[in-house]
C-alpha cells in the first residue's frame, strides 16, 4: 500500500511496491472531491519500490491524494483509495516528531510465528505503539536502527511472505533481504499512508563489517544495502544534501534540521577498541558543514550508537559464526559516562570526543539507540556546569524495555 516517505520543504514521496510491472501515478490536492494536480506516470518494476513525488506542496497544509495504477498491457488506470496527510511544517515553525528506537520489528514478526502468535508480548507491544500514532498526530516519524533485521542470528522461525521465504538467521540472498524490508513496510502500513516515515540504519540492518563475525558474511553488506535501496528508496534522489548512496542525509523540518549519521558503512572489520568505530572524512566534513549552517535552527543528530563507547557484553566473545559464541558488536555501548574518567564531565572515548566538541559548539541534541535503555542525559564541562548537549537514548519500541531514566 501507500507509504509516505522522503519529505522535503516542498514535496512528499508516495512509495509503492507492486507485484509486477505497472504504470503508477497520483492525483492530489487540498480538496478530496477535486484532486486537480497530477504527477507524471512512473514505470514501476515488479518487486521494487517506486517513489511517486508530489511536488509544489505548501508547508503545514492538509493534502489528499489517490494513487492510480495500470497493469502492464492494461487499457485504463485503476483507482486506489483516497488518502490524506499533513505536509511538514515550514522553516521556523514548531514540528512534532515521533521517534521509535530499536523496534526489531521483523525479528518480532518472525518470533511471533510470523505474526500469528497473539500471545507473544513483544509483537503485541510494538503493534500497540504503532496504534498510538494517530492520537499523537506527528508531522514525521523517525524509526531508529535495528528494524529490517537482515542480520539476525536469533531469527529462527521459518516464515513466508508474498510466496518468498524470509529465511532463518542472517539473510542468505537478495530475495530474503527484500522480503524482510517488505515485511517492515507491512508492519508500519497502518500509519504510513498518513504520516511520513524515515528509517536510519543500525547494526541489524547488516551493512557494517563483513568479516564473518556473527553471521556477517562477505555479501551480507551488499545484499542488505541493495535491498534497502530497492524497498525503502534513497533520500538523495529528492534532496541532494548528503551521501549519494543515502547512507547519511539531512531532513529540514520546521524549526529543526535532522542530521541522520551513518556509523555502519565506514567500518570494514570487527571493532576491537573504541577507535574501531568512526566516521569517514567526507561524512565528517558534511556534518561540520551542516552543524555550522542555519545556526538559528535546532540541530537534532541521530546515530545508532556512540562512535566509540564501552565494550558490550563479552559473553559471546571467541567464536566466529552465526552465534551464540560471538559478541556481535563490541564497543559502541553507553552514553554520557562512556568517558575516560567514567563521569559525565569527562573526555569521551574514541571519535565520540571529536563529535561531542562539535555538538557543544553548535548546541546539538543527540538521539541514539542500540542500548535498549530509555534515558535522557546531559553532559557537563570541566567546571561541572551543563555544556548544552543532551543525549537521548531511545530505549526499545517492542519487547522488554526499561522505564525512562533522567540523569542530570
Coordinates of C-alpha atoms in Angstrom, one line a residue:
X1 CA 0.0 0.0 0.0
X2 CA 0.9 3.7 0.1
X3 CA 4.0 4.5 2.2
X4 CA 4.8 8.2 2.7
X5 CA 8.5 9.0 2.9
X6 CA 11.3 11.4 1.9
X7 CA 9.6 14.7 2.8
X8 CA 11.3 17.9 1.7
X9 CA 10.3 21.5 2.2
X10 CA 8.0 21.4 -0.9
X11 CA 7.4 17.7 -1.7
X12 CA 6.3 14.3 -0.4
X13 CA 7.1 10.9 -1.8
X14 CA 4.5 8.1 -2.0
X15 CA 6.4 4.9 -2.1
X16 CA 4.6 1.9 -3.7
X17 CA 5.7 -1.7 -4.3
X18 CA 3.8 -3.7 -7.0
X19 CA 4.0 -7.4 -7.6
X20 CA 4.6 -6.9 -11.4
X21 CA 5.4 -4.3 -14.0
X22 CA 2.8 -1.5 -13.6
X23 CA 2.4 2.1 -14.5
X24 CA 1.8 4.4 -11.5
X25 CA 0.7 7.9 -11.0
X26 CA -1.1 10.0 -8.3
X27 CA -3.7 12.7 -8.3
X28 CA -3.6 15.2 -5.3
X29 CA -4.9 18.5 -4.0
X30 CA -6.4 20.2 -0.9
X31 CA -10.0 19.2 -1.7
X32 CA -10.7 15.4 -1.5
X33 CA -13.5 15.9 -4.0
X34 CA -11.4 17.7 -6.5
X35 CA -7.9 16.3 -6.9
X36 CA -6.7 18.7 -9.6
X37 CA -3.0 18.1 -9.5
X38 CA -1.4 15.0 -11.1
X39 CA 2.1 13.5 -11.2
X40 CA 3.8 12.2 -14.3
X41 CA 3.5 8.5 -15.0
X42 CA 6.0 6.1 -13.3
X43 CA 7.1 2.8 -14.9
X44 CA 7.2 0.5 -11.8
X45 CA 9.3 -2.7 -11.8
X46 CA 7.7 -5.6 -10.0
X47 CA 9.1 -6.2 -6.5
X48 CA 10.9 -2.9 -6.3
X49 CA 9.6 0.3 -4.7
X50 CA 8.7 3.2 -6.9
X51 CA 8.6 6.7 -5.4
X52 CA 5.8 8.9 -6.7
X53 CA 6.8 12.5 -5.9
X54 CA 4.0 15.0 -5.1
X55 CA 5.5 18.4 -5.8
X56 CA 4.9 22.1 -5.1
X57 CA 3.3 21.5 -1.7
X58 CA 2.7 24.2 0.9
X59 CA 4.0 23.7 4.5
X60 CA 1.6 22.6 7.2
X61 CA -1.2 22.1 4.6
X62 CA -3.6 19.1 4.6
X63 CA -3.4 17.3 1.3
X64 CA -5.4 14.4 -0.2
X65 CA -4.0 12.0 -2.8
X66 CA -5.1 9.0 -4.8
X67 CA -2.7 6.5 -6.4
X68 CA -3.7 5.1 -9.7
X69 CA -2.2 2.1 -11.4
X70 CA -2.4 0.4 -14.8
X71 CA -1.0 -3.2 -15.0
X72 CA 1.3 -4.0 -17.9
X73 CA -0.9 -4.5 -21.0
X74 CA -3.9 -2.7 -19.4
X75 CA -6.0 -0.1 -21.1
X76 CA -7.1 2.1 -18.2
X77 CA -5.9 3.3 -14.8
X78 CA -7.5 1.8 -11.7
X79 CA -8.1 4.0 -8.6
X80 CA -6.8 3.2 -5.2
X81 CA -8.5 4.7 -2.1
X82 CA -8.1 8.5 -1.4
X83 CA -5.6 9.1 1.4
X84 CA -4.5 12.2 3.2
X85 CA -1.5 13.7 5.0
X86 CA -0.4 16.9 6.5
X87 CA 2.6 18.5 4.9
X88 CA 5.6 19.0 7.3
X89 CA 5.9 22.5 8.9
X90 CA 7.7 25.3 7.2
X91 CA 11.0 26.8 8.3
X92 CA 10.9 28.4 11.8
X93 CA 7.6 26.6 12.8
X94 CA 7.3 24.0 15.6
X95 CA 7.3 20.4 14.5
X96 CA 6.2 17.2 16.2
X97 CA 8.5 14.3 15.6
X98 CA 7.7 10.8 16.8
X99 CA 10.8 8.6 17.3
X100 CA 10.8 4.8 17.7
X101 CA 14.1 3.1 18.8
X102 CA 15.3 -0.4 18.1
X103 CA 12.0 -1.9 17.2
X104 CA 13.5 -5.3 16.0
X105 CA 10.2 -5.3 14.0
X106 CA 10.9 -8.1 11.6
X107 CA 12.5 -10.2 14.3
X108 CA 9.4 -9.8 16.4
X109 CA 7.3 -10.8 13.4
X110 CA 9.3 -14.0 13.0
X111 CA 9.4 -14.8 16.7
X112 CA 5.6 -14.4 16.9
X113 CA 5.3 -17.3 14.5
X114 CA 5.0 -14.9 11.5
X115 CA 2.6 -12.7 13.3
X116 CA 0.1 -15.4 14.3
X117 CA 1.1 -15.9 17.9
X118 CA -1.0 -13.2 19.5
X119 CA 0.3 -14.0 23.0
X120 CA 3.8 -13.0 22.1
X121 CA 4.3 -9.9 24.2
X122 CA 7.0 -8.1 22.1
X123 CA 4.9 -8.3 18.9
X124 CA 1.8 -7.0 20.7
X125 CA 3.7 -4.2 22.3
X126 CA 5.1 -3.0 19.0
X127 CA 1.7 -3.0 17.4
X128 CA 0.2 -1.2 20.3
X129 CA 2.7 1.5 20.0
X130 CA 2.1 1.9 16.3
X131 CA -1.6 2.0 17.1
X132 CA -1.0 5.1 19.2
X133 CA 0.4 7.1 16.3
X134 CA -3.0 8.7 15.3
X135 CA -3.5 10.0 18.8
X136 CA 0.0 11.6 18.7
X137 CA -0.6 13.0 15.2
X138 CA 3.1 13.7 14.4
X139 CA 4.5 15.6 11.5
X140 CA 7.1 13.0 10.9
X141 CA 8.0 9.5 12.2
X142 CA 11.7 8.6 12.6
X143 CA 12.4 4.9 13.2
X144 CA 15.9 4.3 14.7
X145 CA 18.1 1.4 13.7
X146 CA 17.6 -2.4 14.0
X147 CA 14.2 -2.9 12.3
X148 CA 14.6 -4.9 9.0
X149 CA 16.9 -7.4 10.7
X150 CA 18.7 -8.6 7.6
X151 CA 21.4 -9.5 10.2
X152 CA 19.6 -11.6 12.8
X153 CA 21.3 -14.7 14.3
X154 CA 18.3 -15.3 16.5
X155 CA 15.6 -15.2 13.8
X156 CA 15.0 -19.0 13.9
X157 CA 11.3 -19.4 12.8
X158 CA 10.6 -20.1 9.2
X159 CA 8.3 -17.5 7.7
X160 CA 6.9 -17.0 4.2
X161 CA 5.6 -13.6 2.9
X162 CA 4.4 -12.9 -0.6
X163 CA 5.4 -16.5 -1.5
X164 CA 9.0 -15.8 -0.6
X165 CA 10.8 -17.3 2.4
X166 CA 12.2 -14.7 4.8
X167 CA 14.9 -17.3 5.7
X168 CA 16.3 -18.0 9.2
X169 CA 19.2 -16.3 10.8
X170 CA 21.0 -13.7 8.8
X171 CA 19.8 -13.3 5.1
X172 CA 21.5 -15.5 2.6
X173 CA 20.3 -13.9 -0.7
X174 CA 18.7 -10.8 -2.1
X175 CA 15.2 -12.2 -2.1
X176 CA 15.3 -12.8 1.6
X177 CA 16.7 -9.4 2.3
X178 CA 14.0 -7.7 0.2
X179 CA 11.2 -9.7 1.8
X180 CA 12.3 -8.6 5.2
X181 CA 12.2 -5.0 4.1
X182 CA 8.8 -5.7 2.6
X183 CA 7.6 -7.0 5.9
X184 CA 8.9 -3.9 7.6
X185 CA 6.7 -1.9 5.3
X186 CA 3.7 -4.1 6.1
X187 CA 4.3 -3.6 9.9
X188 CA 4.1 0.2 9.6
X189 CA 1.5 0.2 6.8
X190 CA -1.3 1.0 9.3
X191 CA 0.1 4.6 9.6
X192 CA 2.5 5.0 6.7
X193 CA -0.2 6.2 4.3
X194 CA -0.9 9.3 6.5
X195 CA 2.5 10.1 8.2
X196 CA 5.9 10.2 6.5
X197 CA 8.3 7.7 7.9
X198 CA 12.1 7.8 7.7
X199 CA 14.4 4.9 8.8
X200 CA 18.0 5.1 9.7
X201 CA 20.2 2.0 9.9
X202 CA 21.5 0.1 12.9
X203 CA 23.8 -2.9 13.2
X204 CA 21.0 -5.4 12.5
X205 CA 20.4 -3.8 9.0
X206 CA 23.5 -5.8 8.1
X207 CA 25.5 -3.0 6.4
X208 CA 28.5 -3.0 8.7
X209 CA 31.7 -5.1 8.8
X210 CA 31.6 -8.2 6.6
X211 CA 34.4 -10.3 8.0
X212 CA 32.4 -13.4 9.1
X213 CA 31.7 -12.3 12.6
X214 CA 28.3 -13.4 13.9
X215 CA 27.0 -14.3 10.6
X216 CA 28.2 -11.1 8.8
X217 CA 29.4 -12.8 5.6
X218 CA 31.2 -11.1 2.8
X219 CA 28.0 -10.4 0.9
X220 CA 25.7 -9.5 3.9
X221 CA 26.5 -5.8 3.5
X222 CA 25.9 -5.6 -0.3
X223 CA 22.7 -7.7 -0.1
X224 CA 21.3 -5.6 2.7
X225 CA 22.2 -2.3 1.1
X226 CA 20.7 -3.4 -2.3
X227 CA 17.5 -4.5 -0.5
X228 CA 17.2 -1.2 1.4
X229 CA 17.6 0.9 -1.7
X230 CA 15.1 -1.2 -3.7
X231 CA 12.5 -1.4 -0.9
X232 CA 12.8 1.9 1.0
X233 CA 14.4 4.2 -1.5
X234 CA 17.2 6.7 -1.4
X235 CA 16.5 10.2 0.1
X236 CA 19.3 11.7 -2.0
X237 CA 17.1 11.3 -5.1
X238 CA 14.8 14.0 -3.8
X239 CA 17.1 16.2 -1.7
X240 CA 20.8 16.1 -2.5
X241 CA 22.1 17.1 0.9
X242 CA 24.0 14.0 1.9
X243 CA 25.6 10.9 0.6
X244 CA 24.6 9.8 -2.9
X245 CA 24.0 6.3 -1.6
X246 CA 21.6 7.5 1.1
X247 CA 23.8 6.5 3.9
X248 CA 23.7 9.9 5.7
X249 CA 21.3 12.8 5.0
X250 CA 19.5 15.8 6.4
X251 CA 15.8 16.4 6.8
X252 CA 14.8 20.0 7.3
X253 CA 11.5 20.2 9.2
X254 CA 10.0 23.3 10.9
X255 CA 12.5 25.0 13.3
X256 CA 14.9 22.0 13.2
X257 CA 17.2 20.0 11.0
X258 CA 17.5 16.3 11.5
X259 CA 21.0 15.0 10.7
X260 CA 21.0 11.3 10.1
X261 CA 24.5 9.8 10.6
X262 CA 25.9 6.6 9.2
X263 CA 28.3 4.9 11.5
X264 CA 27.9 1.5 9.9
X265 CA 29.3 1.8 6.4
X266 CA 32.8 3.1 7.2
X267 CA 33.5 0.1 9.5
X268 CA 35.1 -2.7 7.5
X269 CA 36.4 -5.0 10.3
X270 CA 35.1 -6.1 13.7
X271 CA 35.9 -3.3 16.2
X272 CA 38.3 -4.4 18.9
X273 CA 38.7 -1.0 20.6
X274 CA 36.7 2.2 21.0
X275 CA 38.6 3.6 17.9
X276 CA 37.2 0.8 15.7
X277 CA 34.0 2.9 15.2
X278 CA 34.5 6.1 13.2
X279 CA 33.1 8.5 10.5
X280 CA 34.9 8.7 7.2
X281 CA 36.3 12.0 6.1
X282 CA 33.5 13.0 3.7
X283 CA 30.8 12.4 6.3
X284 CA 32.8 14.3 9.0
X285 CA 33.2 17.3 6.7
X286 CA 29.5 17.1 5.8
X287 CA 28.5 17.0 9.5
X288 CA 30.7 20.0 10.3
X289 CA 29.1 22.0 7.4
X290 CA 25.5 21.1 8.4
X291 CA 26.0 22.0 12.0
X292 CA 27.5 25.3 11.1
X293 CA 24.9 26.5 8.6
X294 CA 21.5 27.8 9.6
X295 CA 22.5 28.4 13.2
X296 CA 19.0 29.5 14.3
X297 CA 17.6 26.1 13.6
X298 CA 17.7 23.3 16.2
X299 CA 20.1 20.5 15.3
X300 CA 19.0 17.0 16.1
X301 CA 21.7 14.4 15.4
X302 CA 20.5 10.8 15.0
X303 CA 23.1 8.0 15.3
X304 CA 22.8 4.3 16.1
X305 CA 25.3 4.4 19.0
X306 CA 28.3 6.2 20.2
X307 CA 31.3 6.4 17.8
X308 CA 33.5 4.8 20.5
X309 CA 31.9 3.9 23.8
X310 CA 32.2 0.9 26.1
X311 CA 32.6 -2.8 25.4
X312 CA 29.4 -4.8 25.1
X313 CA 28.5 -8.0 26.9
X314 CA 31.5 -10.2 26.2
X315 CA 29.7 -13.4 26.9
X316 CA 29.8 -14.5 23.3
X317 CA 33.4 -13.5 22.5
X318 CA 35.6 -16.0 20.8
X319 CA 33.8 -18.0 18.1
X320 CA 33.2 -16.9 14.5
X321 CA 29.9 -17.9 13.1
X322 CA 26.2 -17.4 13.3
X323 CA 26.4 -17.2 17.2
X324 CA 26.0 -17.9 20.1
X325 CA 29.7 -17.9 20.6
X326 CA 30.0 -14.4 19.1
X327 CA 30.0 -11.0 20.6
X328 CA 28.5 -9.4 17.5
X329 CA 29.1 -5.7 18.3
X330 CA 32.0 -5.0 20.6
X331 CA 32.2 -1.3 21.8
X332 CA 29.6 1.3 20.9
X333 CA 27.7 0.9 24.2
X334 CA 26.9 3.6 26.8
X335 CA 26.1 7.2 27.0
X336 CA 27.4 10.3 28.8
X337 CA 29.5 8.2 31.2
X338 CA 31.4 6.5 28.3
X339 CA 34.4 8.7 29.1
X340 CA 37.9 8.1 30.2
X341 CA 37.0 9.1 33.8
X342 CA 33.6 7.4 33.8
X343 CA 31.9 10.6 34.6
X344 CA 29.6 12.8 32.6
X345 CA 32.1 15.7 32.6
X346 CA 35.0 13.7 31.2
X347 CA 36.6 13.1 27.8
X348 CA 34.6 10.7 25.6
X349 CA 36.3 7.6 24.4
X350 CA 37.1 7.2 20.7
X351 CA 36.0 9.5 17.9
X352 CA 32.9 10.5 20.0
X353 CA 35.1 13.1 21.8
X354 CA 35.6 14.9 18.5
X355 CA 31.9 14.7 17.7
X356 CA 31.0 15.9 21.1
X357 CA 33.1 19.0 20.7
X358 CA 31.2 19.7 17.5
X359 CA 27.9 19.2 19.3
X360 CA 28.9 21.6 22.1
X361 CA 30.0 24.3 19.6
X362 CA 26.6 24.2 17.8
X363 CA 24.2 23.2 20.6
X364 CA 23.1 19.9 19.1
X365 CA 20.8 17.3 20.7
X366 CA 21.8 13.7 20.2
X367 CA 19.3 10.8 19.8
X368 CA 20.7 7.3 19.7
X369 CA 19.6 3.7 20.2
X370 CA 21.3 0.3 20.5
X371 CA 21.4 0.0 24.3
X372 CA 17.7 -0.8 24.8
X373 CA 17.6 1.6 27.7
X374 CA 15.4 4.7 27.7
X375 CA 17.4 7.6 29.2
X376 CA 17.9 11.3 29.0
X377 CA 21.3 12.6 30.0
X378 CA 23.2 15.8 29.8
X379 CA 27.0 16.3 29.7
X380 CA 28.9 18.8 31.8
X381 CA 32.1 20.8 31.3
X382 CA 35.2 20.7 33.4
X383 CA 33.6 23.1 36.0
X384 CA 30.6 20.8 36.5
X385 CA 28.2 23.0 34.6
X386 CA 25.9 21.7 31.7
X387 CA 27.6 22.2 28.4
X388 CA 24.4 22.4 26.4
X389 CA 24.3 18.9 24.9
X390 CA 21.6 16.4 25.7
X391 CA 21.9 12.7 24.9
X392 CA 18.6 10.8 24.5
X393 CA 18.9 7.0 24.4
X394 CA 15.6 5.9 22.8
X395 CA 15.0 2.5 24.5
X396 CA 13.3 -0.2 22.6
X397 CA 9.8 0.0 20.9
X398 CA 8.6 -3.6 21.3
X399 CA 9.9 -6.3 23.6
X400 CA 11.2 -5.7 27.1
X401 CA 12.2 -2.1 27.7
X402 CA 13.1 -0.1 30.8
X403 CA 11.3 2.9 32.1
X404 CA 12.6 6.4 31.2
X405 CA 15.6 7.5 33.3
X406 CA 16.8 11.1 33.7
X407 CA 20.3 11.8 34.6
X408 CA 21.3 15.4 35.3

